[in-house]
Amino acid sequence: MFAEENGLHGDPRIKAISDAIRVVPHFPKQGIMFQDITTLLLDQKAFRYTIDIFVDRYRDKNISVVAGVEARGFIFGPPIALAIGAKFVPLRKPRKLPGEVISEAYVLEYGTDCLEMHVGAVQAGESVLIVDDLVATGGTLSAAIRLLERVGAEVVECACVIGLPLVKGNWRLNGVPLYVLVEPRLDDKDNHEECGL
Amino acid sequence: MNMNTLKTFNSNVIFPKPHILFSHTANFINPLKLPSLTPSTPTCQKLQPISASTPPPTTTRHCSSHMAAPTSDDRIARITSAIRVIPDFPKPGILFQDITTLLLDPVAFKDTIDLFVERYKDKNISVVAGVEARGFIFGPPIALAIGAKFVPMRKPNKLPGPVISEEYSLEYGTDKIEMHVGAVEAGDRALVIDDLIATGGTLCAAISLLERVGAQVVECACVIELPELKGRDRLGDKPLFVLIS
């Protein structure tokens, strides 16, 4: 669900966050309007609003794990984890995590990729929040959800700064609710093209 | 498509001719115990949220210009014991300092951030530059707490739009890091953050990028230093602050 439709209607912070995101056309390839959050990180107020909105939503939900998807999930996840007293668990590309890992593959437009998590980082029964900067096809987040469910954790929600429902009106991914602050900005507002990853 | 594999790192890595960086047991890090990720009981371990009240005052001991005083600071002891050492990763002879176990201890992780924030909050730092990817974990919480911009320093071809690049040497070959044009301005006072300093190559490249746009690099800050790799010397006149050495 969009934050604005879920308790934050008219909240000026949402516009500040959206305005702080830069759109870079045709990156990484032609046709993709890349949603660049680095400009949000340069705007201390807007970055703080982003974290505050997530923290306000999750602080009383007994979440014991925040899992962040490499690499931009590493920027938003830890401040949320610190504020709500949860562990932070990085979900990484292959062969970055030392020691024992479990892996989950997912499909890309061409080929596959893989997400890994440390064995033992998350225990059965823990409540987990997954964080990434943006949800596009949902492939990466679905792999993240599968990783956590394989160890018996319960994924409470996936939180992203930017995104669209995968199918209009359907805000669930593998049954897990998606919470998004802003929709992608496009140069041509009538033409909903594929968002940047 | 599900490739559910349980694997250890070693099973699918081809090691090149081993190059031993240190052949002796390195005791420059002295963890009080090696934290394991395997739970000792199968029951769910619920963590208590961190209290919103201010932490008890720490010993007011004047820190040296290089390191936080380890023996008098309980926070450093907890942080040290929360870091896990993995032998022979990514290749034989290397003792990998794994900070992910630190991130599983919310008190120790918060203490890590607090120690950096206490040092930098009154130093008019306008930019915290974090080196991909583990610098992305420590940098943003510090930036948020001290009111600075966070600027990611990334591997090639990740940042969209115009970037500047700096090449640096690896043991074999070179690598590059990039920063966005316009993210940092002349006159910005910058802090460079990474989880660990080894040879100092990456940090030197980060410093170059910042200086090339006219920023002043006030200090480099890392959780861990591997002093035998002499990264501190490689930084030359740029100060280095670490929590564990």
Short mmCIF file of C-alpha atoms in Angstrom, two decimals:
data_model
loop_
_atom_site.label_atom_id
_atom_site.label_comp_id
_atom_site.label_asym_id
_atom_site.label_seq_id
_atom_site.Cartn_x
_atom_site.Cartn_y
_atom_site.Cartn_z
CA MET A 1 0.00 0.00 0.00
CA PHE A 2 1.09 3.55 -0.47
CA ALA A 3 1.85 5.45 2.71
CA GLU A 4 -0.50 8.21 1.58
CA GLU A 5 -3.41 5.82 1.42
CA ASN A 6 -2.54 4.35 4.77
CA GLY A 7 -2.58 7.06 7.38
CA LEU A 8 -0.25 9.61 5.81
CA HIS A 9 -2.67 11.39 3.49
CA GLY A 10 -1.51 14.96 2.98
CA ASP A 11 1.67 14.41 4.96
CA PRO A 12 4.14 16.95 3.52
CA ARG A 13 7.00 14.60 4.19
CA ILE A 14 5.83 12.33 1.37
CA LYS A 15 6.15 15.11 -1.20
CA ALA A 16 9.55 16.12 0.18
CA ILE A 17 10.74 12.54 -0.22
CA SER A 18 9.38 12.23 -3.75
CA ASP A 19 10.86 15.56 -4.81
CA ALA A 20 14.27 14.56 -3.51
CA ILE A 21 14.48 11.51 -5.77
CA ARG A 22 16.18 12.05 -9.10
CA VAL A 23 15.04 10.34 -12.28
CA VAL A 24 17.86 9.33 -14.64
CA PRO A 25 16.48 8.35 -18.05
CA HIS A 26 17.74 5.31 -19.92
CA PHE A 27 19.84 3.80 -17.11
CA PRO A 28 21.04 1.07 -17.01
CA LYS A 29 19.55 0.74 -20.49
CA GLN A 30 17.25 2.39 -22.97
CA GLY A 31 13.68 2.74 -21.79
CA ILE A 32 14.33 2.49 -18.07
CA MET A 33 13.64 5.63 -16.00
CA PHE A 34 16.02 4.98 -13.10
CA GLN A 35 14.81 6.18 -9.70
CA ASP A 36 17.98 7.52 -8.11
CA ILE A 37 17.75 7.73 -4.30
CA THR A 38 21.25 9.15 -3.88
CA THR A 39 19.82 12.67 -4.12
CA LEU A 40 17.46 11.76 -1.26
CA LEU A 41 20.53 10.90 0.83
CA LEU A 42 21.95 14.37 0.15
CA ASP A 43 18.80 15.96 1.57
CA GLN A 44 19.13 15.45 5.30
CA LYS A 45 15.54 16.38 6.05
CA ALA A 46 14.06 14.10 3.39
CA PHE A 47 16.32 11.19 4.38
CA ARG A 48 15.32 11.65 8.00
CA TYR A 49 11.62 11.77 7.05
CA THR A 50 12.04 8.49 5.16
CA ILE A 51 13.49 6.72 8.17
CA ASP A 52 11.02 8.34 10.59
CA ILE A 53 7.99 7.19 8.62
CA PHE A 54 9.21 3.59 8.58
CA VAL A 55 10.24 3.67 12.24
CA ASP A 56 6.86 5.07 13.29
CA ARG A 57 5.14 2.28 11.42
CA TYR A 58 7.26 -0.59 12.71
CA ARG A 59 8.44 0.34 16.21
CA ASP A 60 5.55 -1.32 18.07
CA LYS A 61 5.25 -4.40 15.88
CA ASN A 62 7.74 -6.60 17.79
CA ILE A 63 9.98 -6.92 14.80
CA SER A 64 13.24 -8.58 15.78
CA VAL A 65 14.94 -8.59 12.37
CA VAL A 66 15.35 -6.01 9.62
CA ALA A 67 16.71 -7.69 6.49
CA GLY A 68 18.19 -5.36 3.89
CA VAL A 69 18.81 -6.26 0.27
CA GLU A 70 22.27 -5.41 -1.07
CA ALA A 71 23.25 -2.69 -1.67
CA ARG A 72 20.69 0.11 -1.32
CA GLY A 73 18.77 -1.85 1.30
CA PHE A 74 21.93 -1.47 3.40
CA ILE A 75 21.38 2.30 3.44
CA PHE A 76 17.77 2.28 4.68
CA GLY A 77 17.67 -0.92 6.73
CA PRO A 78 20.25 -0.22 9.47
CA PRO A 79 18.85 3.15 10.62
CA ILE A 80 15.42 1.50 10.94
CA ALA A 81 16.89 -1.51 12.78
CA LEU A 82 18.79 0.72 15.21
CA ALA A 83 15.72 2.80 15.99
CA ILE A 84 13.41 -0.16 16.64
CA GLY A 85 15.98 -2.31 18.46
CA ALA A 86 16.12 -5.07 15.86
CA LYS A 87 18.98 -7.05 14.39
CA PHE A 88 20.13 -6.06 10.92
CA VAL A 89 20.68 -8.94 8.49
CA PRO A 90 22.27 -8.24 5.11
CA LEU A 91 20.96 -10.22 2.13
CA ARG A 92 23.83 -10.33 -0.31
CA LYS A 93 24.91 -11.19 -3.82
CA PRO A 94 26.73 -14.54 -4.08
CA ARG A 95 30.08 -15.13 -2.41
CA LYS A 96 30.15 -11.92 -0.40
CA LEU A 97 29.13 -13.39 2.95
CA PRO A 98 31.83 -15.47 4.64
CA GLY A 99 30.99 -18.71 6.38
CA GLU A 100 27.88 -20.78 5.93
CA VAL A 101 25.05 -19.33 3.85
CA ILE A 102 21.76 -20.32 2.29
CA SER A 103 20.99 -19.21 -1.26
CA GLU A 104 17.87 -18.41 -3.21
CA ALA A 105 17.86 -17.94 -6.97
CA TYR A 106 15.53 -15.63 -8.80
CA VAL A 107 14.78 -14.88 -12.40
CA LEU A 108 15.96 -11.75 -14.19
CA GLU A 109 14.86 -10.49 -17.56
CA TYR A 110 17.80 -12.42 -19.00
CA GLY A 111 19.16 -15.20 -16.82
CA THR A 112 19.09 -15.59 -13.06
CA ASP A 113 20.68 -14.08 -9.97
CA CYS A 114 21.04 -15.24 -6.42
CA LEU A 115 20.56 -13.82 -2.93
CA GLU A 116 22.33 -15.22 0.15
CA MET A 117 21.83 -15.03 3.90
CA HIS A 118 23.95 -16.30 6.76
CA VAL A 119 22.91 -19.56 8.36
CA GLY A 120 21.92 -18.81 11.94
CA ALA A 121 21.36 -15.08 11.52
CA VAL A 122 17.59 -15.47 11.76
CA GLN A 123 15.78 -18.02 13.90
CA ALA A 124 12.47 -19.77 13.41
CA GLY A 125 9.61 -17.69 14.74
CA GLU A 126 11.28 -14.31 14.41
CA SER A 127 9.26 -11.43 12.94
CA VAL A 128 11.06 -9.84 10.01
CA LEU A 129 10.83 -6.64 8.01
CA ILE A 130 12.51 -6.67 4.58
CA VAL A 131 13.79 -3.33 3.29
CA ASP A 132 14.92 -2.23 -0.15
CA ASP A 133 14.97 1.11 -1.93
CA LEU A 134 12.61 0.11 -4.72
CA VAL A 135 10.29 -2.68 -5.81
CA ALA A 136 9.95 -3.23 -9.55
CA THR A 137 9.16 -6.76 -10.71
CA GLY A 138 9.32 -8.08 -7.14
CA GLY A 139 11.81 -10.79 -8.12
CA THR A 140 14.45 -9.80 -5.59
CA LEU A 141 11.96 -9.27 -2.77
CA SER A 142 10.30 -12.60 -3.50
CA ALA A 143 13.67 -14.32 -3.21
CA ALA A 144 14.28 -12.48 0.06
CA ILE A 145 10.90 -13.61 1.42
CA ARG A 146 11.66 -17.21 0.44
CA LEU A 147 15.04 -17.10 2.20
CA LEU A 148 13.48 -15.92 5.44
CA GLU A 149 10.55 -18.32 5.28
CA ARG A 150 12.93 -21.22 4.68
CA VAL A 151 14.43 -20.65 8.12
CA GLY A 152 10.98 -20.44 9.68
CA ALA A 153 10.78 -16.68 10.15
CA GLU A 154 7.60 -14.71 9.57
CA VAL A 155 7.94 -11.83 7.16
CA VAL A 156 5.64 -9.15 8.52
CA GLU A 157 6.03 -6.71 5.63
CA CYS A 158 8.30 -5.52 2.82
CA ALA A 159 9.08 -1.81 2.99
CA CYS A 160 10.36 0.16 0.03
CA VAL A 161 10.86 3.86 -0.55
CA ILE A 162 9.63 3.61 -4.16
CA GLY A 163 7.34 1.22 -5.98
CA LEU A 164 4.13 0.28 -7.67
CA PRO A 165 1.79 -2.59 -7.00
CA LEU A 166 2.74 -5.50 -9.23
CA VAL A 167 -0.83 -5.75 -10.36
CA LYS A 168 -3.05 -2.75 -9.81
CA GLY A 169 -4.74 -3.04 -6.46
CA ASN A 170 -2.67 -6.02 -5.39
CA TRP A 171 -0.23 -5.02 -2.70
CA ARG A 172 0.95 -8.50 -1.73
CA LEU A 173 4.04 -10.40 -2.74
CA ASN A 174 3.92 -14.14 -1.97
CA GLY A 175 1.19 -13.21 0.50
CA VAL A 176 3.38 -10.62 2.27
CA PRO A 177 2.13 -7.01 2.35
CA LEU A 178 4.16 -4.34 0.58
CA TYR A 179 4.45 -0.83 2.05
CA VAL A 180 5.75 1.90 -0.23
CA LEU A 181 6.30 5.60 0.41
CA VAL A 182 6.17 7.04 -3.11
CA GLU A 183 5.51 5.92 -6.63
CA PRO A 184 8.18 6.13 -9.33
CA ARG A 185 8.42 9.49 -11.05
CA LEU A 186 8.38 9.46 -14.80
CA ASP A 187 9.16 12.03 -17.40
CA ASP A 188 6.00 11.12 -19.26
CA LYS A 189 3.28 10.75 -16.65
CA ASP A 190 0.82 9.15 -19.08
CA ASN A 191 3.12 6.36 -19.93
CA HIS A 192 3.83 3.85 -17.14
CA GLU A 193 7.00 2.26 -18.40
CA GLU A 194 9.19 -0.18 -16.55
CA CYS A 195 10.85 1.34 -13.51
CA GLY A 196 14.54 1.25 -12.86
CA LEU A 197 15.92 -1.48 -10.67
CA MET B 1 12.59 -21.64 -10.36
CA ASN B 2 13.99 -22.67 -7.01
CA MET B 3 17.58 -23.58 -6.48
CA ASN B 4 17.48 -24.19 -2.79
CA THR B 5 21.02 -24.91 -1.87
CA LEU B 6 22.67 -25.11 1.46
CA LYS B 7 26.31 -24.59 0.82
CA THR B 8 29.44 -23.46 2.47
CA PHE B 9 31.64 -20.97 0.75
CA ASN B 10 34.40 -23.43 -0.05
CA SER B 11 32.33 -25.75 -2.16
CA ASN B 12 32.25 -23.69 -5.31
CA VAL B 13 35.29 -21.49 -5.27
CA ILE B 14 38.42 -22.15 -7.23
CA PHE B 15 41.38 -20.87 -5.29
CA PRO B 16 44.21 -19.34 -7.24
CA LYS B 17 47.76 -20.04 -6.12
CA PRO B 18 47.51 -19.14 -2.45
CA HIS B 19 49.12 -15.92 -1.41
CA ILE B 20 49.47 -15.88 2.33
CA LEU B 21 49.05 -12.39 3.68
CA PHE B 22 49.87 -13.45 7.17
CA SER B 23 51.10 -16.91 8.00
CA HIS B 24 50.92 -16.55 11.75
CA THR B 25 47.83 -16.48 13.85
CA ALA B 26 46.98 -12.83 13.88
CA ASN B 27 46.35 -11.66 17.39
CA PHE B 28 45.81 -8.05 16.49
CA ILE B 29 42.14 -8.66 17.11
CA ASN B 30 41.51 -10.33 20.42
CA PRO B 31 37.90 -11.38 20.48
CA LEU B 32 36.84 -12.50 23.90
CA LYS B 33 34.94 -15.29 22.24
CA LEU B 34 34.09 -16.17 18.67
CA PRO B 35 30.41 -15.51 18.31
CA SER B 36 28.59 -18.25 16.50
CA LEU B 37 25.45 -17.66 14.54
CA THR B 38 24.04 -21.05 15.53
CA PRO B 39 21.52 -20.57 18.32
CA SER B 40 22.13 -22.53 21.48
CA THR B 41 18.44 -23.20 21.98
CA PRO B 42 15.76 -23.65 19.35
CA THR B 43 13.40 -21.18 20.96
CA CYS B 44 12.88 -17.75 19.49
CA GLN B 45 15.13 -15.22 21.16
CA LYS B 46 13.16 -12.04 21.42
CA LEU B 47 15.29 -8.96 21.66
CA GLN B 48 14.24 -6.09 23.82
CA PRO B 49 13.99 -2.75 22.06
CA ILE B 50 16.74 -0.36 22.95
CA SER B 51 15.66 1.93 25.74
CA ALA B 52 14.86 5.44 24.60
CA SER B 53 16.59 6.88 27.63
CA THR B 54 20.13 8.11 27.32
CA PRO B 55 22.80 5.52 28.03
CA PRO B 56 24.76 5.74 31.29
CA PRO B 57 27.68 8.14 31.08
CA THR B 58 30.88 6.53 29.85
CA THR B 59 34.23 7.00 31.46
CA THR B 60 35.42 10.46 30.55
CA ARG B 61 38.87 9.52 29.47
CA HIS B 62 40.58 11.53 26.82
CA CYS B 63 40.93 9.41 23.71
CA SER B 64 44.20 9.20 21.86
CA SER B 65 44.25 10.72 18.44
CA HIS B 66 44.28 7.27 16.84
CA MET B 67 42.04 4.91 18.77
CA ALA B 68 39.28 4.96 21.31
CA ALA B 69 40.82 3.75 24.58
CA PRO B 70 39.90 0.06 24.64
CA THR B 71 40.58 -0.96 28.20
CA SER B 72 38.36 1.60 29.85
CA ASP B 73 35.41 1.36 27.53
CA ASP B 74 32.96 -1.49 27.99
CA ARG B 75 31.37 -0.64 24.70
CA ILE B 76 34.55 -1.44 22.80
CA ALA B 77 34.82 -4.79 24.57
CA ARG B 78 31.30 -5.72 23.57
CA ILE B 79 31.86 -4.61 19.99
CA THR B 80 35.09 -6.58 19.77
CA SER B 81 33.51 -9.75 21.07
CA ALA B 82 30.62 -9.37 18.63
CA ILE B 83 32.86 -9.57 15.57
CA ARG B 84 33.39 -13.02 14.11
CA VAL B 85 36.64 -14.16 12.52
CA ILE B 86 36.35 -16.52 9.57
CA PRO B 87 39.59 -18.25 8.55
CA ASP B 88 40.61 -18.69 4.94
CA PHE B 89 38.04 -16.34 3.44
CA PRO B 90 38.04 -15.23 0.68
CA LYS B 91 41.17 -17.31 0.23
CA PRO B 92 43.64 -19.39 2.31
CA GLY B 93 45.67 -17.47 4.84
CA ILE B 94 43.23 -14.61 5.29
CA LEU B 95 41.39 -14.20 8.59
CA PHE B 96 38.21 -12.43 7.56
CA GLN B 97 36.76 -9.98 10.09
CA ASP B 98 33.02 -10.55 9.79
CA ILE B 99 31.00 -7.61 11.10
CA THR B 100 27.63 -9.22 10.34
CA THR B 101 27.59 -10.72 13.83
CA LEU B 102 28.03 -7.20 15.24
CA LEU B 103 24.86 -6.21 13.36
CA LEU B 104 23.01 -9.06 15.10
CA ASP B 105 23.71 -7.45 18.50
CA PRO B 106 21.58 -4.30 18.57
CA VAL B 107 23.32 -2.92 21.65
CA ALA B 108 26.80 -3.41 20.18
CA PHE B 109 25.72 -2.02 16.80
CA LYS B 110 24.20 1.03 18.47
CA ASP B 111 27.36 1.47 20.59
CA THR B 112 29.46 1.38 17.40
CA ILE B 113 27.43 4.18 15.86
CA ASP B 114 27.37 6.15 19.13
CA LEU B 115 31.15 6.04 19.44
CA PHE B 116 31.54 7.59 15.98
CA VAL B 117 28.73 10.10 16.52
CA GLU B 118 30.22 11.27 19.82
CA ARG B 119 33.50 11.92 18.09
CA TYR B 120 32.13 13.76 15.05
CA LYS B 121 28.96 15.54 16.08
CA ASP B 122 30.66 18.82 16.93
CA LYS B 123 33.17 18.80 14.09
CA ASN B 124 30.99 20.49 11.43
CA ILE B 125 31.11 17.49 9.16
CA SER B 126 28.90 18.12 6.12
CA VAL B 127 29.50 14.84 4.26
CA VAL B 128 29.76 11.22 5.34
CA ALA B 129 31.11 9.18 2.43
CA GLY B 130 30.58 5.43 2.77
CA VAL B 131 32.43 2.86 0.72
CA GLU B 132 30.32 0.14 -0.87
CA ALA B 133 28.97 -2.08 0.54
CA ARG B 134 29.73 -2.35 4.27
CA GLY B 135 30.37 1.39 4.50
CA PHE B 136 26.68 1.72 3.56
CA ILE B 137 25.74 0.01 6.83
CA PHE B 138 27.71 2.28 9.17
CA GLY B 139 27.74 5.56 7.25
CA PRO B 140 24.04 6.48 7.03
CA PRO B 141 23.23 6.14 10.75
CA ILE B 142 26.22 8.38 11.51
CA ALA B 143 25.21 10.89 8.81
CA LEU B 144 21.64 11.05 10.12
CA ALA B 145 22.80 11.58 13.70
CA ILE B 146 25.28 14.36 12.92
CA GLY B 147 23.17 16.10 10.26
CA ALA B 148 25.43 15.39 7.30
CA LYS B 149 24.78 14.28 3.72
CA PHE B 150 25.46 10.63 2.98
CA VAL B 151 27.40 10.01 -0.23
CA PRO B 152 27.87 6.44 -1.46
CA MET B 153 31.21 5.54 -3.05
CA ARG B 154 30.45 2.70 -5.43
CA LYS B 155 31.96 0.05 -7.65
CA PRO B 156 31.94 0.97 -11.36
CA ASN B 157 28.70 1.28 -13.32
CA LYS B 158 26.35 1.27 -10.32
CA LEU B 159 25.75 5.01 -9.97
CA PRO B 160 23.47 6.49 -12.65
CA GLY B 161 24.33 9.81 -14.24
CA PRO B 162 27.69 11.58 -14.36
CA VAL B 163 30.37 10.23 -12.02
CA ILE B 164 34.03 10.69 -11.28
CA SER B 165 36.23 7.61 -10.88
CA GLU B 166 39.42 6.79 -9.08
CA GLU B 167 41.45 3.70 -9.80
CA TYR B 168 43.44 1.93 -7.11
CA SER B 169 45.74 -1.10 -6.94
CA LEU B 170 44.77 -4.47 -5.64
CA GLU B 171 47.07 -7.32 -4.83
CA TYR B 172 46.55 -8.46 -8.43
CA GLY B 173 45.33 -5.79 -10.82
CA THR B 174 43.28 -2.69 -10.12
CA ASP B 175 39.77 -1.67 -9.14
CA LYS B 176 37.83 1.55 -9.31
CA ILE B 177 35.43 3.47 -7.12
CA GLU B 178 33.03 6.15 -8.27
CA MET B 179 31.20 9.12 -6.81
CA HIS B 180 28.44 11.25 -8.28
CA VAL B 181 29.38 14.56 -9.82
CA GLY B 182 27.78 17.27 -7.72
CA ALA B 183 27.20 15.19 -4.60
CA VAL B 184 30.09 16.84 -2.78
CA GLU B 185 31.01 20.49 -3.14
CA ALA B 186 34.22 22.41 -2.70
CA GLY B 187 34.56 23.31 0.94
CA ASP B 188 32.54 20.35 2.25
CA ARG B 189 34.09 18.76 5.35
CA ALA B 190 34.06 15.03 4.82
CA LEU B 191 34.34 11.87 6.83
CA VAL B 192 35.11 8.61 5.02
CA ILE B 193 33.61 5.46 6.54
CA ASP B 194 34.28 1.79 5.92
CA ASP B 195 33.99 -1.27 8.13
CA LEU B 196 37.70 -2.10 7.96
CA ILE B 197 41.02 -0.70 6.78
CA ALA B 198 43.52 -3.24 5.44
CA THR B 199 46.11 -1.91 2.98
CA GLY B 200 44.31 1.42 2.74
CA GLY B 201 43.97 1.29 -1.05
CA THR B 202 40.21 1.79 -1.10
CA LEU B 203 40.30 4.58 1.46
CA CYS B 204 43.04 6.39 -0.44
CA ALA B 205 40.93 6.24 -3.58
CA ALA B 206 37.95 7.61 -1.64
CA ILE B 207 40.07 10.44 -0.24
CA SER B 208 41.26 11.30 -3.77
CA LEU B 209 37.74 11.50 -5.09
CA LEU B 210 36.73 13.90 -2.34
CA GLU B 211 39.81 16.06 -2.67
CA ARG B 212 39.43 16.24 -6.43
CA VAL B 213 36.13 18.08 -5.96
CA GLY B 214 37.64 20.40 -3.37
CA ALA B 215 36.31 18.81 -0.20
CA GLN B 216 38.39 18.60 2.95
CA VAL B 217 38.76 15.08 4.29
CA VAL B 218 38.68 15.58 8.05
CA GLU B 219 39.19 11.94 8.99
CA CYS B 220 38.76 8.32 7.91
CA ALA B 221 36.85 6.16 10.35
CA CYS B 222 36.66 2.37 10.48
CA VAL B 223 35.42 -0.16 12.97
CA ILE B 224 38.52 -2.34 12.51
CA GLU B 225 42.13 -1.74 11.55
CA LEU B 226 44.55 -4.47 10.46
CA PRO B 227 47.73 -2.66 11.52
CA GLU B 228 50.12 -5.17 9.98
CA LEU B 229 48.91 -4.17 6.53
CA LYS B 230 50.04 -0.58 7.22
CA GLY B 231 46.98 1.13 5.85
CA ARG B 232 47.49 3.96 8.31
CA ASP B 233 50.85 4.76 6.71
CA ARG B 234 49.31 4.69 3.26
CA LEU B 235 46.84 7.38 4.32
CA GLY B 236 49.78 9.65 4.99
CA ASP B 237 48.68 12.87 6.61
CA LYS B 238 45.02 11.93 6.70
CA PRO B 239 43.96 10.99 10.25
CA LEU B 240 42.49 7.56 10.86
CA PHE B 241 40.18 6.70 13.74
CA VAL B 242 39.33 3.09 14.52
CA LEU B 243 37.51 1.34 17.33
CA ILE B 244 39.49 -1.91 17.22
CA SER B 245 43.06 -2.46 16.18
#
